[in-house]
Amino acid sequence: MAEFICKHMVAERGLENEYYIESAAVSSEEIGNGIYPPARSCLSRHGVPFNKCKTARKVTLADYENFDRLICMDSSNLRLLRRIIGEDTQGKVSLMMSYAGMDDDVADPWYTGDFERTYQNIHTACAAMLLKDQEFSR
């Protein structure tokens, strides 16, 4: 959900050429699987376009070099990411909600069943991140 919410918000601001956004998993459980149907429904309700052919892939060590940021949805993902990439020597790794000034995890709909709450968490954090990016680029 985060990939498509962030892409949509970037597009709304006309910033598509300034960002490359791609999601990846820190575990192998969902590799190759498409977007979970309730997540698709939630994105559709909010008018967020998504690639119906998108499938999960696993984070690689190369991602650390290839991306400016690696944003984790929760502290569990953060621990698993560190096992893959090692030490964050370049300060690229963060928790999503930290952009909104919160020391919280994004609500995991796999456990809560509340995809709307997850959407709202991600939307809030992405909006804050984009605002901070705009202020930084001035």
Coordinates of N, CA, C and O in Angstrom, one line a residue:
M1 N 0.8 -1.2 0.0 CA 0.0 0.0 0.0 C 0.9 1.3 0.0 O 0.6 2.2 -0.7
A2 N 1.9 1.2 0.8 CA 2.8 2.4 0.9 C 3.4 2.9 -0.4 O 3.4 4.1 -0.7
E3 N 3.8 1.9 -1.2 CA 4.4 2.3 -2.5 C 3.4 3.1 -3.4 O 3.7 4.1 -3.9
F4 N 2.2 2.6 -3.4 CA 1.2 3.2 -4.3 C 0.6 4.5 -3.7 O 0.3 5.5 -4.4
I5 N 0.5 4.6 -2.4 CA 0.0 5.8 -1.8 C 1.1 6.9 -2.0 O 0.8 8.0 -2.4
C6 N 2.3 6.6 -1.8 CA 3.4 7.6 -1.9 C 3.5 8.0 -3.4 O 3.7 9.2 -3.7
K7 N 3.5 7.0 -4.3 CA 3.5 7.4 -5.8 C 2.4 8.3 -6.1 O 2.6 9.2 -6.9
H8 N 1.2 8.0 -5.6 CA 0.0 8.8 -5.9 C 0.2 10.3 -5.4 O -0.1 11.2 -6.1
M9 N 0.7 10.4 -4.2 CA 0.9 11.7 -3.6 C 2.0 12.5 -4.3 O 1.9 13.7 -4.5
V10 N 3.0 11.8 -4.8 CA 4.1 12.4 -5.5 C 3.5 12.9 -6.9 O 3.8 14.0 -7.3
A11 N 2.7 12.1 -7.5 CA 2.1 12.5 -8.8 C 1.2 13.7 -8.6 O 1.2 14.6 -9.5
E12 N 0.4 13.7 -7.6 CA -0.5 14.8 -7.3 C 0.3 16.1 -7.2 O -0.2 17.2 -7.5
R13 N 1.6 16.1 -6.8 CA 2.4 17.2 -6.6 C 3.3 17.5 -7.8 O 4.1 18.4 -7.8
G14 N 3.1 16.7 -8.9 CA 3.9 16.8 -10.1 C 5.4 16.6 -9.9 O 6.3 17.1 -10.6
L15 N 5.7 15.7 -8.9 CA 7.1 15.4 -8.6 C 7.6 14.0 -9.1 O 8.6 13.5 -8.6
E16 N 7.0 13.4 -10.0 CA 7.3 12.1 -10.5 C 8.8 12.0 -10.9 O 9.4 10.9 -10.7
N17 N 9.3 13.0 -11.5 CA 10.7 12.9 -11.9 C 11.7 13.1 -10.8 O 12.9 12.9 -11.0
E18 N 11.3 13.4 -9.6 CA 12.2 13.5 -8.5 C 12.2 12.3 -7.5 O 13.1 12.3 -6.7
Y19 N 11.4 11.4 -7.7 CA 11.3 10.2 -6.9 C 11.2 8.9 -7.7 O 10.5 8.9 -8.7
Y20 N 11.9 7.9 -7.2 CA 11.7 6.5 -7.6 C 11.3 5.7 -6.4 O 12.0 5.7 -5.4
I21 N 10.1 5.2 -6.4 CA 9.5 4.5 -5.3 C 9.2 3.1 -5.6 O 8.6 2.7 -6.6
E22 N 9.7 2.2 -4.7 CA 9.5 0.8 -4.9 C 9.5 0.1 -3.6 O 10.3 0.3 -2.7
S23 N 8.5 -0.8 -3.4 CA 8.4 -1.5 -2.1 C 9.1 -2.9 -2.3 O 9.2 -3.5 -3.3
A24 N 9.5 -3.4 -1.1 CA 10.2 -4.7 -1.0 C 9.9 -5.3 0.4 O 9.8 -4.5 1.3
A25 N 10.0 -6.6 0.5 CA 9.7 -7.3 1.7 C 11.0 -7.6 2.4 O 12.0 -7.7 1.8
V26 N 10.9 -7.8 3.7 CA 12.1 -8.2 4.5 C 12.1 -9.7 4.8 O 13.0 -10.2 5.4
S27 N 11.0 -10.3 4.5 CA 10.9 -11.8 4.7 C 10.5 -12.4 3.3 O 10.1 -11.7 2.4
S28 N 10.5 -13.7 3.3 CA 10.2 -14.4 2.1 C 8.7 -14.9 1.9 O 8.4 -15.4 0.9
E29 N 7.9 -14.7 3.0 CA 6.6 -15.3 3.0 C 5.7 -14.9 1.8 O 4.9 -15.7 1.3
E30 N 5.8 -13.6 1.4 CA 4.9 -13.2 0.4 C 5.5 -13.0 -1.0 O 4.9 -12.5 -1.9
I31 N 6.8 -13.4 -1.2 CA 7.5 -13.2 -2.4 C 6.7 -13.8 -3.6 O 6.3 -15.0 -3.5
G32 N 6.5 -13.0 -4.6 CA 5.8 -13.5 -5.8 C 4.3 -13.3 -5.7 O 3.6 -13.4 -6.7
N33 N 3.8 -13.0 -4.5 CA 2.3 -12.7 -4.4 C 2.0 -11.3 -4.8 O 2.7 -10.4 -4.6
G34 N 0.8 -11.2 -5.3 CA 0.2 -9.9 -5.6 C -0.3 -9.1 -4.4 O -0.2 -9.6 -3.3
I35 N -0.9 -8.0 -4.7 CA -1.4 -7.1 -3.7 C -2.6 -7.8 -3.0 O -3.5 -8.3 -3.7
Y36 N -2.6 -7.9 -1.7 CA -3.7 -8.5 -1.0 C -5.0 -7.8 -1.3 O -5.1 -6.6 -1.3
P37 N -6.1 -8.6 -1.7 CA -7.4 -8.0 -2.1 C -7.9 -6.9 -1.2 O -8.4 -5.9 -1.7
P38 N -7.9 -7.0 0.1 CA -8.4 -5.9 1.0 C -7.6 -4.7 0.8 O -8.1 -3.5 0.9
A39 N -6.3 -4.8 0.6 CA -5.5 -3.6 0.3 C -5.8 -3.0 -1.0 O -5.9 -1.7 -1.1
R40 N -6.1 -3.8 -2.0 CA -6.6 -3.2 -3.3 C -7.8 -2.5 -3.1 O -8.0 -1.4 -3.7
S41 N -8.8 -3.0 -2.4 CA -10.1 -2.4 -2.1 C -9.9 -1.0 -1.4 O -10.5 0.0 -1.8
C42 N -9.0 -1.0 -0.4 CA -8.8 0.3 0.3 C -8.2 1.3 -0.6 O -8.6 2.5 -0.6
L43 N -7.2 0.9 -1.4 CA -6.6 1.9 -2.3 C -7.6 2.4 -3.3 O -7.6 3.6 -3.6
S44 N -8.4 1.5 -3.8 CA -9.5 1.9 -4.8 C -10.4 2.9 -4.2 O -10.8 3.9 -4.8
R45 N -10.9 2.7 -2.9 CA -11.8 3.6 -2.3 C -11.2 5.0 -2.1 O -12.0 5.9 -2.1
H46 N -9.9 5.1 -2.0 CA -9.3 6.4 -1.9 C -8.8 6.9 -3.3 O -8.1 8.0 -3.3
G47 N -9.1 6.2 -4.3 CA -8.7 6.7 -5.7 C -7.2 6.6 -5.9 O -6.7 7.4 -6.7
V48 N -6.5 5.7 -5.2 CA -5.1 5.5 -5.4 C -4.9 4.5 -6.5 O -5.2 3.3 -6.2
P49 N -4.3 4.8 -7.6 CA -4.0 3.8 -8.6 C -2.9 2.9 -8.2 O -2.0 3.2 -7.4
F50 N -3.0 1.6 -8.6 CA -1.9 0.6 -8.3 C -1.7 -0.3 -9.5 O -2.6 -0.4 -10.3
N51 N -0.6 -0.9 -9.6 CA -0.2 -1.8 -10.6 C -0.8 -3.2 -10.2 O -0.3 -3.8 -9.2
K52 N -1.8 -3.7 -10.9 CA -2.4 -5.0 -10.6 C -1.4 -6.1 -10.7 O -1.7 -7.2 -10.2
C53 N -0.4 -5.9 -11.5 CA 0.6 -7.0 -11.7 C 1.8 -7.0 -10.7 O 2.6 -7.8 -10.8
K54 N 1.8 -6.0 -9.8 CA 2.8 -5.9 -8.8 C 2.9 -7.1 -7.9 O 1.9 -7.6 -7.5
T55 N 4.1 -7.7 -7.8 CA 4.3 -8.8 -6.9 C 5.4 -8.5 -5.9 O 6.3 -7.6 -6.2
A56 N 5.4 -9.1 -4.8 CA 6.3 -8.9 -3.7 C 7.7 -9.4 -4.1 O 7.8 -10.5 -4.7
R57 N 8.7 -8.6 -3.8 CA 10.1 -9.1 -3.9 C 10.8 -8.8 -2.6 O 10.4 -8.0 -1.8
K58 N 12.0 -9.5 -2.4 CA 12.7 -9.3 -1.1 C 13.8 -8.2 -1.3 O 14.4 -8.1 -2.3
V59 N 14.0 -7.5 -0.2 CA 15.1 -6.5 -0.2 C 16.4 -7.2 -0.3 O 16.6 -8.3 0.1
T60 N 17.3 -6.5 -1.0 CA 18.7 -7.1 -1.2 C 19.7 -6.1 -0.7 O 19.3 -4.9 -0.5
L61 N 20.9 -6.5 -0.4 CA 21.9 -5.7 0.0 C 22.2 -4.5 -1.0 O 22.4 -3.4 -0.7
A62 N 22.0 -4.8 -2.3 CA 22.2 -3.8 -3.4 C 21.2 -2.7 -3.2 O 21.5 -1.6 -3.6
D63 N 20.0 -2.9 -2.6 CA 19.0 -1.9 -2.4 C 19.6 -0.8 -1.6 O 19.3 0.4 -1.8
Y64 N 20.4 -1.1 -0.6 CA 21.0 -0.1 0.2 C 21.8 0.9 -0.6 O 21.8 2.1 -0.3
E65 N 22.6 0.4 -1.5 CA 23.4 1.3 -2.4 C 22.5 2.0 -3.4 O 22.8 3.1 -3.8
N66 N 21.5 1.4 -3.9 CA 20.7 1.9 -5.0 C 19.6 2.9 -4.6 O 19.1 3.6 -5.5
F67 N 19.2 2.9 -3.4 CA 18.1 3.8 -2.9 C 18.7 4.8 -1.9 O 19.6 4.5 -1.1
D68 N 18.1 6.0 -1.9 CA 18.4 7.1 -0.9 C 17.8 6.8 0.4 O 18.4 7.3 1.4
R69 N 16.7 6.1 0.4 CA 16.0 5.8 1.7 C 15.5 4.4 1.7 O 15.0 3.9 0.6
L70 N 15.5 3.8 2.8 CA 14.8 2.5 3.0 C 13.9 2.7 4.2 O 14.4 3.0 5.4
I71 N 12.6 2.8 4.0 CA 11.6 3.1 5.0 C 10.9 1.9 5.5 O 10.3 1.2 4.6
C72 N 10.9 1.6 6.7 CA 10.3 0.4 7.3 C 8.9 0.8 7.9 O 8.8 1.9 8.5
M73 N 8.0 -0.1 7.8 CA 6.6 0.1 8.3 C 6.6 -0.1 9.8 O 5.8 0.6 10.5
D74 N 7.4 -0.9 10.4 CA 7.4 -1.2 11.8 C 8.8 -1.7 12.3 O 9.7 -1.9 11.5
S75 N 8.9 -1.7 13.6 CA 10.2 -2.1 14.2 C 10.6 -3.5 13.9 O 11.8 -3.8 13.9
S76 N 9.7 -4.4 13.7 CA 10.0 -5.7 13.3 C 10.7 -5.8 12.0 O 11.7 -6.4 11.8
N77 N 10.1 -5.0 11.0 CA 10.7 -4.9 9.7 C 12.1 -4.3 9.8 O 13.0 -4.6 9.0
L78 N 12.2 -3.3 10.7 CA 13.5 -2.6 10.8 C 14.6 -3.6 11.3 O 15.7 -3.6 10.7
R79 N 14.3 -4.5 12.2 CA 15.2 -5.5 12.7 C 15.6 -6.5 11.6 O 16.8 -6.8 11.4
L80 N 14.6 -6.9 10.8 CA 14.9 -7.8 9.7 C 15.7 -7.2 8.6 O 16.5 -7.8 8.0
L81 N 15.4 -5.9 8.3 CA 16.2 -5.2 7.3 C 17.6 -5.1 7.7 O 18.5 -5.3 6.9
R82 N 17.9 -4.8 9.0 CA 19.3 -4.7 9.4 C 20.0 -6.0 9.3 O 21.2 -6.0 9.1
R83 N 19.3 -7.2 9.3 CA 20.0 -8.5 9.1 C 20.4 -8.6 7.6 O 21.4 -9.3 7.3
I84 N 19.7 -7.9 6.7 CA 20.0 -8.0 5.3 C 21.1 -7.0 4.9 O 22.0 -7.4 4.2
I85 N 21.0 -5.8 5.4 CA 21.9 -4.8 4.9 C 23.1 -4.5 5.9 O 24.0 -3.8 5.5
G86 N 23.0 -5.0 7.1 CA 24.0 -4.7 8.1 C 23.8 -3.3 8.7 O 22.7 -2.8 8.8
E87 N 24.9 -2.7 9.0 CA 24.9 -1.4 9.7 C 24.4 -0.3 8.7 O 24.9 -0.3 7.5
D88 N 23.6 0.6 9.2 CA 23.2 1.7 8.4 C 24.2 2.9 8.4 O 23.9 3.9 9.1
T89 N 25.3 2.7 7.8 CA 26.4 3.7 7.8 C 26.1 5.0 7.2 O 26.7 6.0 7.5
Q90 N 25.1 5.0 6.3 CA 24.8 6.2 5.5 C 23.5 6.9 6.0 O 23.0 7.9 5.4
G91 N 22.9 6.4 7.1 CA 21.7 7.0 7.6 C 20.5 7.0 6.7 O 19.7 7.9 6.7
K92 N 20.3 5.9 6.0 CA 19.3 5.8 5.0 C 18.0 5.1 5.5 O 16.9 5.2 4.9
V93 N 18.1 4.4 6.7 CA 17.0 3.6 7.2 C 16.2 4.4 8.2 O 16.8 5.1 9.1
S94 N 14.9 4.3 8.1 CA 14.0 5.0 9.0 C 12.7 4.3 9.1 O 12.4 3.4 8.3
L95 N 11.9 4.6 10.2 CA 10.6 4.1 10.3 C 9.6 5.1 9.7 O 9.8 6.3 9.8
M96 N 8.6 4.6 9.0 CA 7.7 5.5 8.2 C 7.0 6.5 9.1 O 7.0 7.7 8.8
M97 N 6.6 6.2 10.3 CA 5.9 7.2 11.1 C 6.8 8.2 11.7 O 6.3 9.3 12.1
S98 N 8.1 8.0 11.6 CA 9.0 9.0 12.1 C 8.9 10.3 11.3 O 9.2 11.4 11.8
Y99 N 8.5 10.2 10.0 CA 8.4 11.4 9.2 C 7.3 12.3 9.7 O 7.3 13.5 9.5
A100 N 6.3 11.7 10.4 CA 5.2 12.5 11.0 C 5.5 12.8 12.5 O 4.6 13.2 13.2
G101 N 6.8 12.6 12.9 CA 7.1 13.0 14.2 C 6.6 12.0 15.3 O 6.5 12.3 16.4
M102 N 6.3 10.8 14.8 CA 5.7 9.8 15.8 C 6.7 8.6 15.9 O 7.3 8.2 15.0
D103 N 6.8 8.1 17.1 CA 7.6 6.9 17.4 C 6.7 5.7 17.5 O 6.6 5.0 18.5
D104 N 5.9 5.5 16.4 CA 4.9 4.4 16.3 C 5.2 3.6 15.1 O 5.8 4.1 14.1
D105 N 4.7 2.4 15.1 CA 4.7 1.6 13.9 C 3.4 1.9 13.1 O 2.4 2.3 13.6
V106 N 3.5 1.7 11.8 CA 2.3 1.7 10.9 C 1.5 0.5 11.4 O 2.0 -0.6 11.6
A107 N 0.2 0.7 11.5 CA -0.7 -0.4 11.9 C -0.7 -1.5 10.8 O -0.8 -1.2 9.7
D108 N -0.4 -2.7 11.3 CA -0.3 -3.8 10.3 C -1.6 -4.5 10.1 O -2.2 -5.1 11.0
P109 N -2.2 -4.3 8.9 CA -3.5 -4.8 8.7 C -3.6 -6.3 8.6 O -4.7 -6.9 8.7
W110 N -2.4 -7.0 8.5 CA -2.4 -8.4 8.6 C -2.9 -8.9 9.9 O -3.6 -9.9 10.1
Y111 N -2.6 -8.1 11.0 CA -3.0 -8.5 12.3 C -4.3 -7.8 12.8 O -5.1 -8.3 13.5
T112 N -4.4 -6.5 12.3 CA -5.6 -5.7 12.8 C -6.8 -5.9 11.9 O -7.9 -5.7 12.4
G113 N -6.6 -6.2 10.7 CA -7.7 -6.3 9.7 C -8.2 -4.9 9.3 O -9.2 -4.8 8.6
D114 N -7.6 -3.9 9.8 CA -8.0 -2.5 9.6 C -7.2 -1.8 8.5 O -6.2 -1.1 8.8
F115 N -7.5 -2.0 7.3 CA -6.7 -1.5 6.2 C -6.9 0.0 6.1 O -6.0 0.7 5.7
E116 N -8.0 0.5 6.6 CA -8.2 2.0 6.6 C -7.3 2.7 7.5 O -6.7 3.7 7.2
R117 N -7.1 2.1 8.7 CA -6.1 2.7 9.6 C -4.7 2.7 9.1 O -4.0 3.6 9.2
T118 N -4.4 1.6 8.4 CA -3.0 1.5 7.8 C -2.9 2.6 6.7 O -1.9 3.3 6.6
Y119 N -3.9 2.7 5.9 CA -3.9 3.8 4.9 C -3.7 5.1 5.5 O -2.9 5.9 5.0
Q120 N -4.4 5.4 6.5 CA -4.3 6.7 7.2 C -2.9 7.0 7.8 O -2.3 8.1 7.6
N121 N -2.3 5.9 8.4 CA -1.0 6.1 8.9 C 0.0 6.4 7.8 O 0.8 7.3 7.9
I122 N -0.1 5.6 6.7 CA 0.9 5.8 5.6 C 0.7 7.2 4.9 O 1.6 7.9 4.7
H123 N -0.6 7.6 4.7 CA -0.9 8.9 4.1 C -0.3 10.0 5.0 O 0.3 10.9 4.4
T124 N -0.5 9.9 6.3 CA 0.0 11.0 7.2 C 1.5 11.1 7.1 O 2.1 12.2 7.0
A125 N 2.2 9.9 7.1 CA 3.6 9.9 7.1 C 4.2 10.4 5.7 O 5.2 11.1 5.7
C126 N 3.6 9.9 4.7 CA 4.0 10.4 3.3 C 3.8 11.9 3.1 O 4.7 12.5 2.6
A127 N 2.7 12.4 3.6 CA 2.5 13.8 3.5 C 3.5 14.6 4.2 O 4.1 15.6 3.7
A128 N 3.9 14.2 5.4 CA 4.9 14.8 6.2 C 6.3 14.7 5.6 O 7.0 15.7 5.5
M129 N 6.6 13.6 5.0 CA 7.9 13.4 4.3 C 8.0 14.3 3.1 O 9.0 15.0 3.0
L130 N 7.0 14.4 2.3 CA 7.0 15.2 1.1 C 7.1 16.7 1.5 O 7.8 17.5 0.9
L131 N 6.4 17.1 2.6 CA 6.5 18.5 3.0 C 7.9 18.8 3.5 O 8.5 19.8 3.1
K132 N 8.5 17.9 4.3 CA 9.9 18.1 4.7 C 10.9 18.1 3.5 O 11.8 19.0 3.5
D133 N 10.6 17.3 2.5 CA 11.5 17.3 1.3 C 11.4 18.6 0.6 O 12.4 19.2 0.2
Q134 N 10.2 19.2 0.5 CA 10.0 20.4 -0.2 C 10.7 21.6 0.6 O 11.3 22.4 0.0
E135 N 10.5 21.5 1.9 CA 11.2 22.6 2.7 C 12.7 22.5 2.6 O 13.4 23.5 2.5
F136 N 13.2 21.3 2.5 CA 14.7 21.1 2.4 C 15.2 21.5 1.1 O 16.3 22.1 1.0
S137 N 14.4 21.4 0.0 CA 14.9 21.7 -1.3 C 14.8 23.2 -1.6 O 15.3 23.7 -2.6
R138 N 14.2 24.0 -0.7 CA 14.1 25.4 -0.9 C 15.4 26.1 -0.7 O 16.3 26.0 -0.1

